[in-house]
């Protein structure tokens, strides 16, 4: 398999999805260090130093050259230039992907996650030719589960005590969408 072509930045009505830059550190540290934001994501609360270390890795996650890799994009608010979140797209296997996202607390509830996730689904299905895209969330993460359903992903599984998450057994919800479902659904953000 050859590399998948990803053209950045990706622009939406209110957002720019782009490769991370070192000057994103202040914005990232704000929400990577917020216990409420990281409650359901697979990383711990990070201080500035840990966020900077992680940011250095994110700087390299700007292309998909082999299955198993994650594309990690900063979500920048067009009106201010502030980074309010991150979206991720994994090249899981042949024509399959996985989507993920995390947003600063003050950016939640305003449709930004839906707008960014829709752009990533469009990238996966329309530009990269994925047949299937999944998303996984912890069962207690009601906001993410509702968003995934609103985007048109269907819940396919409830994996009870499937993973040790932050030191405790946790139940995961698995959502998925197929390419033909994407084509027939239309843009969920309109």
Coordinates of N, CA and C in Angstrom, one line a residue:
X1 N 0.8 -1.2 0.0 CA 0.0 0.0 0.0 C 0.9 1.2 0.0
X2 N 0.5 2.2 -0.8 CA 1.2 3.5 -0.8 C 0.6 4.5 0.1
X3 N 1.3 5.5 0.3 CA 0.8 6.6 1.2 C -0.5 7.2 0.7
X4 N -1.3 7.7 1.6 CA -2.6 8.3 1.3 C -2.3 9.8 1.2
X5 N -2.7 10.4 0.2 CA -2.5 11.9 0.0 C -3.4 12.7 0.9
X6 N -2.9 13.5 1.7 CA -3.6 14.4 2.6 C -3.2 15.8 2.3
X7 N -4.1 16.6 1.8 CA -3.8 18.0 1.5 C -4.3 18.9 2.7
X8 N -3.4 19.6 3.3 CA -3.7 20.5 4.4 C -3.4 21.9 4.0
X9 N -4.0 22.9 4.6 CA -5.1 22.7 5.6 C -6.4 22.4 5.0
X10 N -7.3 22.0 5.9 CA -8.7 21.7 5.5 C -9.5 22.8 6.2
X11 N -10.3 23.6 5.4 CA -11.0 24.7 5.9 C -12.5 24.4 5.9
X12 N -13.2 24.8 6.9 CA -14.6 24.8 7.0 C -15.1 26.2 7.2
X13 N -16.4 26.3 7.4 CA -17.0 27.6 7.6 C -16.3 28.4 8.7
X14 N -16.1 27.8 9.9 CA -15.6 28.5 11.0 C -14.2 28.0 11.5
X15 N -13.7 26.9 10.9 CA -12.5 26.3 11.4 C -11.4 26.1 10.3
X16 N -10.2 25.9 10.8 CA -9.1 25.5 9.9 C -8.5 24.3 10.6
X17 N -8.5 23.1 9.9 CA -7.8 21.9 10.4 C -6.5 21.8 9.8
X18 N -5.4 21.8 10.6 CA -4.1 22.0 10.0 C -3.1 21.2 10.9
X19 N -1.9 21.0 10.3 CA -0.8 20.4 11.1 C -0.5 21.3 12.3
X20 N -0.1 20.6 13.4 CA 0.3 21.4 14.6 C 1.5 22.2 14.4
X21 N 1.7 23.2 15.1 CA 2.9 24.1 15.1 C 3.3 24.2 16.6
X22 N 4.6 24.5 16.8 CA 5.1 24.7 18.2 C 4.4 25.9 18.9
X23 N 3.9 26.9 18.1 CA 3.2 28.0 18.8 C 1.8 27.6 19.2
X24 N 1.4 26.4 19.0 CA 0.1 25.9 19.6 C 0.2 25.6 21.0
X25 N 1.4 25.5 21.6 CA 1.6 25.0 22.9 C 0.7 25.7 24.0
X26 N 0.6 27.0 24.0 CA -0.3 27.6 25.1 C -1.7 27.1 25.0
X27 N -2.3 27.1 23.8 CA -3.7 26.7 23.6 C -3.8 25.2 24.0
X28 N -2.9 24.3 23.6 CA -3.0 22.9 23.9 C -2.8 22.7 25.4
X29 N -1.9 23.4 26.0 CA -1.7 23.2 27.5 C -2.9 23.6 28.2
X30 N -3.7 24.5 27.7 CA -5.0 24.9 28.4 C -5.9 23.8 28.5
X31 N -6.1 23.0 27.4 CA -7.1 22.0 27.4 C -6.6 20.6 27.7
X32 N -5.3 20.4 27.4 CA -4.7 19.1 27.8 C -4.5 19.0 29.4
X33 N -4.5 20.2 30.0 CA -4.4 20.2 31.5 C -5.7 20.3 32.2
X34 N -6.8 20.3 31.5 CA -8.1 20.4 32.1 C -8.7 19.0 32.4
X35 N -8.8 18.6 33.6 CA -9.3 17.3 34.0 C -10.7 17.0 33.4
X36 N -11.5 18.0 33.2 CA -12.9 17.7 32.6 C -12.7 17.4 31.1
X37 N -11.8 18.0 30.4 CA -11.6 17.7 29.0 C -11.0 16.3 28.8
X38 N -10.0 15.9 29.6 CA -9.3 14.7 29.4 C -10.0 13.5 30.1
X39 N -11.1 13.8 30.7 CA -11.8 12.7 31.5 C -12.0 11.5 30.7
X40 N -12.4 11.6 29.4 CA -12.7 10.5 28.6 C -11.7 10.2 27.4
X41 N -10.6 10.9 27.4 CA -9.6 10.7 26.4 C -8.5 9.8 26.9
X42 N -7.7 9.1 26.1 CA -6.7 8.2 26.6 C -5.4 8.8 27.1
X43 N -5.4 10.1 27.4 CA -4.2 10.6 28.0 C -4.5 11.2 29.3
X44 N -3.5 11.3 30.2 CA -3.7 11.9 31.5 C -3.7 13.4 31.4
X45 N -4.1 14.0 32.5 CA -4.0 15.5 32.6 C -2.5 15.8 32.5
X46 N -2.2 16.7 31.6 CA -0.8 17.1 31.3 C -0.5 18.5 31.8
X47 N 0.7 18.6 32.3 CA 1.2 19.9 32.6 C 1.9 20.5 31.3
X48 N 2.4 21.7 31.4 CA 2.9 22.3 30.2 C 4.1 21.5 29.6
X49 N 5.0 21.0 30.4 CA 6.1 20.2 30.0 C 5.7 19.0 29.2
X50 N 4.7 18.2 29.8 CA 4.2 17.0 29.2 C 3.5 17.4 27.9
X51 N 2.7 18.5 27.8 CA 2.0 18.9 26.6 C 3.1 19.2 25.5
X52 N 4.1 19.9 25.9 CA 5.2 20.2 24.9 C 5.8 19.0 24.3
X53 N 6.1 18.0 25.2 CA 6.6 16.7 24.7 C 5.7 16.0 23.7
X54 N 4.4 16.0 24.1 CA 3.4 15.4 23.2 C 3.3 16.2 21.9
X55 N 3.3 17.5 22.0 CA 3.2 18.4 20.8 C 4.4 18.0 19.8
X56 N 5.5 17.8 20.3 CA 6.7 17.4 19.4 C 6.4 16.2 18.6
X57 N 5.6 15.2 19.2 CA 5.2 14.0 18.5 C 4.2 14.4 17.5
X58 N 3.2 15.2 17.9 CA 2.1 15.6 17.0 C 2.7 16.3 15.7
X59 N 3.8 17.0 15.8 CA 4.4 17.7 14.7 C 4.7 16.7 13.6
X60 N 4.9 15.4 13.9 CA 5.3 14.4 13.0 C 4.1 13.6 12.4
X61 N 2.9 13.9 13.0 CA 1.7 13.1 12.6 C 0.9 13.9 11.6
X62 N 1.5 14.2 10.5 CA 0.9 15.1 9.5 C 0.6 14.4 8.1
X63 N 0.9 13.1 8.1 CA 0.7 12.3 6.9 C 0.3 10.9 7.2
X64 N -0.2 10.2 6.2 CA -0.6 8.8 6.4 C 0.2 8.0 5.4
X65 N 1.3 7.4 5.8 CA 2.1 6.6 4.9 C 2.0 5.1 5.0
X66 N 1.4 4.7 6.1 CA 1.2 3.2 6.4 C 0.0 3.0 7.3
X67 N -0.6 1.9 7.1 CA -1.7 1.5 8.1 C -1.2 1.5 9.5
X68 N -2.1 2.0 10.4 CA -1.7 2.0 11.8 C -1.3 3.5 12.3
X69 N -1.1 4.3 11.3 CA -0.7 5.7 11.6 C -1.9 6.6 11.9
X70 N -1.7 7.6 12.8 CA -2.7 8.6 13.1 C -2.3 9.9 12.4
X71 N -3.3 10.6 11.8 CA -3.2 12.0 11.3 C -3.7 12.8 12.5
X72 N -3.0 13.7 13.1 CA -3.4 14.5 14.2 C -3.4 16.0 13.8
X73 N -4.6 16.6 13.8 CA -4.7 17.9 13.3 C -5.2 18.9 14.4
X74 N -4.6 20.1 14.4 CA -5.1 21.2 15.3 C -6.3 21.7 14.7
X75 N -7.3 22.0 15.5 CA -8.5 22.7 15.1 C -8.4 24.2 15.5
X76 N -8.2 25.0 14.5 CA -8.0 26.5 14.8 C -9.3 27.2 14.4
X77 N -9.7 28.1 15.3 CA -10.9 28.9 15.1 C -10.5 30.0 14.2
X78 N -11.2 30.1 13.0 CA -10.8 31.1 12.0 C -10.9 32.5 12.5
X79 N -11.8 32.8 13.3 CA -12.0 34.2 13.8 C -10.9 34.7 14.7
X80 N -10.3 33.8 15.4 CA -9.3 34.3 16.4 C -7.9 33.7 16.2
X81 N -7.8 32.6 15.5 CA -6.5 31.9 15.3 C -6.2 31.0 16.5
X82 N -7.1 30.9 17.5 CA -6.8 30.0 18.7 C -7.1 28.6 18.3
X83 N -6.3 27.7 18.9 CA -6.5 26.2 18.7 C -7.4 25.8 19.8
X84 N -8.6 25.3 19.4 CA -9.7 25.0 20.3 C -9.9 23.5 20.5
X85 N -9.1 22.7 19.7 CA -9.3 21.3 19.8 C -8.4 20.6 18.8
X86 N -8.6 19.2 18.8 CA -7.8 18.4 17.9 C -8.8 17.4 17.3
X87 N -8.5 17.0 16.1 CA -9.2 15.9 15.4 C -8.2 14.9 14.9
X88 N -8.6 13.6 14.9 CA -7.6 12.6 14.5 C -8.3 11.7 13.5
X89 N -7.5 11.2 12.6 CA -7.9 10.2 11.6 C -6.9 9.1 11.5
X90 N -7.2 7.9 11.9 CA -6.3 6.8 11.8 C -6.5 6.0 10.5
X91 N -5.4 5.6 9.9 CA -5.5 4.7 8.7 C -5.4 3.3 9.4
X92 N -6.6 2.7 9.7 CA -6.6 1.5 10.5 C -6.1 0.3 9.7
X93 N -6.6 0.2 8.5 CA -6.2 -1.0 7.6 C -6.7 -0.6 6.2
X94 N -6.7 -1.6 5.3 CA -7.0 -1.4 3.9 C -8.4 -0.7 3.8
X95 N -8.5 0.5 3.4 CA -9.7 1.3 3.2 C -10.6 1.5 4.4
X96 N -9.9 1.4 5.6 CA -10.6 1.6 6.9 C -10.0 2.6 7.7
X97 N -10.8 3.4 8.4 CA -10.2 4.4 9.3 C -10.9 4.5 10.6
X98 N -10.4 5.3 11.5 CA -11.0 5.6 12.8 C -10.8 7.1 13.1
X99 N -11.9 7.7 13.6 CA -11.9 9.1 13.9 C -11.9 9.4 15.4
X100 N -11.3 10.5 15.8 CA -11.4 10.9 17.2 C -11.3 12.4 17.3
X101 N -11.6 12.9 18.5 CA -11.5 14.3 18.7 C -11.5 14.7 20.2
X102 N -11.0 15.9 20.5 CA -11.0 16.4 21.8 C -11.0 17.9 21.7
X103 N -11.9 18.6 22.5 CA -12.0 20.0 22.4 C -12.0 20.7 23.8
X104 N -11.4 21.9 23.8 CA -11.4 22.7 25.0 C -12.8 22.9 25.5
X105 N -12.9 23.0 26.8 CA -14.2 23.1 27.5 C -15.0 24.3 27.0
X106 N -14.4 25.4 26.8 CA -15.1 26.6 26.4 C -15.5 26.5 24.9
X107 N -15.0 25.5 24.2 CA -15.4 25.4 22.8 C -16.5 24.3 22.6
X108 N -16.8 23.6 23.7 CA -17.8 22.5 23.6 C -19.2 23.1 23.5
X109 N -20.1 22.4 22.9 CA -21.5 22.8 22.8 C -21.8 23.8 21.8
X110 N -20.9 24.1 20.9 CA -21.1 25.2 19.9 C -21.0 24.6 18.4
X111 N -21.0 23.3 18.3 CA -21.0 22.7 17.0 C -19.6 22.6 16.4
X112 N -18.6 23.0 17.1 CA -17.2 22.9 16.5 C -16.8 21.5 16.3
X113 N -17.1 20.6 17.2 CA -16.6 19.2 17.1 C -17.4 18.5 15.9
X114 N -18.6 18.8 15.7 CA -19.4 18.3 14.6 C -18.8 18.8 13.3
X115 N -18.5 20.1 13.2 CA -18.0 20.7 12.0 C -16.6 20.0 11.7
X116 N -15.7 19.9 12.7 CA -14.4 19.3 12.5 C -14.5 17.8 12.1
X117 N -15.3 17.1 12.9 CA -15.4 15.7 12.6 C -16.0 15.4 11.2
X118 N -17.0 16.2 10.8 CA -17.6 16.1 9.5 C -16.5 16.3 8.4
X119 N -15.6 17.3 8.6 CA -14.5 17.5 7.7 C -13.6 16.3 7.6
X120 N -13.3 15.7 8.7 CA -12.4 14.5 8.8 C -13.1 13.3 8.1
X121 N -14.4 13.1 8.3 CA -15.2 12.1 7.6 C -15.1 12.3 6.1
X122 N -15.3 13.5 5.7 CA -15.2 13.9 4.3 C -13.8 13.5 3.7
X123 N -12.8 13.9 4.5 CA -11.4 13.5 4.1 C -11.3 12.0 3.9
X124 N -11.8 11.3 4.9 CA -11.6 9.8 4.8 C -12.4 9.2 3.7
X125 N -13.7 9.6 3.6 CA -14.5 8.9 2.5 C -14.3 9.5 1.1
X126 N -14.3 10.8 1.0 CA -14.3 11.5 -0.3 C -12.8 11.6 -0.9
X127 N -11.9 11.9 0.0 CA -10.5 12.1 -0.5 C -9.6 10.9 -0.5
X128 N -9.8 10.1 0.6 CA -8.9 8.9 0.8 C -9.5 7.6 0.4
X129 N -10.8 7.6 0.1 CA -11.5 6.4 -0.4 C -11.7 5.4 0.6
X130 N -11.9 5.7 1.9 CA -12.2 4.7 2.9 C -13.5 4.1 2.6
X131 N -13.6 2.8 2.9 CA -14.9 2.1 2.9 C -15.7 2.2 4.2
X132 N -14.9 2.3 5.3 CA -15.5 2.2 6.6 C -14.7 3.1 7.6
X133 N -15.4 3.9 8.4 CA -14.7 4.7 9.4 C -15.4 4.4 10.8
X134 N -14.6 4.1 11.8 CA -15.2 3.8 13.1 C -14.8 4.9 14.1
X135 N -15.4 4.9 15.3 CA -15.1 5.7 16.4 C -15.4 4.9 17.6
X136 N -14.5 5.1 18.7 CA -14.7 4.4 19.9 C -14.7 5.4 21.0
X137 N -15.7 5.2 22.0 CA -15.7 6.1 23.1 C -16.1 5.3 24.4
X138 N -15.7 5.9 25.5 CA -16.1 5.3 26.8 C -17.6 5.5 27.0
X139 N -18.3 4.5 27.5 CA -19.7 4.5 27.5 C -20.3 5.7 28.3
X140 N -19.6 6.2 29.3 CA -20.1 7.3 30.1 C -19.9 8.6 29.4
X141 N -19.2 8.6 28.2 CA -19.0 9.9 27.5 C -20.3 10.2 26.6
X142 N -21.3 10.6 27.3 CA -22.6 10.8 26.6 C -22.5 11.8 25.5
X143 N -21.8 12.9 25.7 CA -21.7 14.0 24.7 C -21.1 13.4 23.4
X144 N -20.0 12.6 23.5 CA -19.4 12.1 22.3 C -20.3 11.1 21.6
X145 N -20.9 10.2 22.4 CA -21.8 9.2 21.8 C -23.0 9.9 21.0
X146 N -23.5 11.0 21.6 CA -24.6 11.7 20.9 C -24.1 12.4 19.7
X147 N -22.9 12.9 19.7 CA -22.3 13.6 18.5 C -22.1 12.5 17.4
X148 N -21.5 11.4 17.8 CA -21.3 10.4 16.8 C -22.6 9.9 16.1
X149 N -23.6 9.8 16.9 CA -24.9 9.4 16.3 C -25.5 10.5 15.4
X150 N -25.3 11.8 15.9 CA -25.8 12.9 15.1 C -25.0 13.0 13.7
X151 N -23.8 12.6 13.7 CA -23.0 12.6 12.5 C -23.4 11.4 11.6
X152 N -24.2 10.5 12.0 CA -24.7 9.4 11.2 C -23.9 8.1 11.4
X153 N -23.0 8.1 12.4 CA -22.4 6.8 12.7 C -23.4 6.0 13.6
X154 N -23.5 4.7 13.4 CA -24.4 3.9 14.1 C -23.6 3.1 15.2
X155 N -24.2 2.9 16.4 CA -23.5 2.2 17.4 C -23.6 0.7 17.0
X156 N -22.4 0.1 16.9 CA -22.4 -1.3 16.5 C -22.1 -2.3 17.7
X157 N -21.5 -1.7 18.7 CA -21.1 -2.6 19.8 C -21.1 -1.9 21.1
X158 N -21.3 -2.6 22.2 CA -21.1 -2.1 23.6 C -20.2 -3.2 24.2
X159 N -19.0 -2.9 24.4 CA -18.0 -3.9 24.9 C -17.8 -3.6 26.4
X160 N -18.5 -4.5 27.2 CA -18.5 -4.3 28.6 C -17.2 -4.7 29.2
X161 N -16.7 -3.7 30.1 CA -15.4 -3.9 30.8 C -14.3 -4.5 29.8
X162 N -14.3 -3.8 28.7 CA -13.4 -4.2 27.6 C -11.9 -3.7 27.7
X163 N -11.7 -2.6 28.5 CA -10.4 -2.0 28.5 C -10.2 -1.4 29.9
X164 N -8.9 -1.4 30.3 CA -8.6 -0.7 31.5 C -8.3 0.7 31.1
X165 N -9.1 1.6 31.6 CA -9.0 3.0 31.2 C -8.8 3.8 32.4
X166 N -7.7 4.5 32.5 CA -7.3 5.3 33.7 C -7.4 4.5 35.0
X167 N -6.9 3.3 34.9 CA -6.9 2.5 36.1 C -8.1 1.7 36.5
X168 N -9.2 1.8 35.7 CA -10.4 1.1 36.0 C -10.9 0.4 34.8
X169 N -11.6 -0.7 35.0 CA -12.3 -1.3 33.8 C -13.4 -0.4 33.3
X170 N -13.4 -0.3 32.0 CA -14.4 0.6 31.3 C -15.1 -0.1 30.2
X171 N -16.3 0.3 29.9 CA -17.1 -0.2 28.8 C -16.9 0.8 27.6
X172 N -16.7 0.2 26.5 CA -16.5 1.0 25.3 C -17.7 0.9 24.3
X173 N -18.0 1.9 23.7 CA -19.0 1.9 22.6 C -18.3 2.1 21.3
X174 N -18.7 1.2 20.3 CA -18.0 1.3 19.0 C -19.1 1.7 18.0
X175 N -18.7 2.8 17.3 CA -19.6 3.4 16.2 C -18.9 3.2 14.9
X176 N -19.7 3.2 13.8 CA -19.2 3.0 12.5 C -20.1 3.6 11.4
X177 N -19.5 3.9 10.3 CA -20.2 4.4 9.1 C -19.5 3.8 7.9
X178 N -20.3 3.4 6.9 CA -19.8 2.9 5.7 C -19.9 4.0 4.6
X179 N -19.0 3.8 3.6 CA -19.0 4.8 2.6 C -20.3 5.1 1.9
X180 N -21.1 4.1 1.6 CA -22.4 4.3 1.0 C -23.4 5.0 1.9
X181 N -23.2 4.8 3.2 CA -24.1 5.5 4.2 C -23.7 7.0 4.2
X182 N -22.4 7.3 4.1 CA -21.9 8.7 4.1 C -22.5 9.3 2.8
X183 N -22.4 8.7 1.7 CA -22.9 9.3 0.4 C -24.4 9.6 0.5
X184 N -25.2 8.7 1.2 CA -26.6 8.9 1.2 C -27.1 9.8 2.3
X185 N -26.2 10.0 3.3 CA -26.7 10.8 4.5 C -26.6 12.3 4.2
X186 N -25.7 12.8 3.4 CA -25.6 14.2 3.3 C -24.8 14.8 4.4
X187 N -24.5 16.1 4.4 CA -23.7 16.8 5.5 C -24.6 16.9 6.7
X188 N -24.2 16.3 7.8 CA -24.9 16.3 9.1 C -24.9 17.7 9.8
X189 N -24.0 18.6 9.3 CA -23.8 19.9 10.0 C -24.7 20.9 9.4
X190 N -25.4 20.6 8.3 CA -26.3 21.6 7.7 C -27.7 21.4 8.1

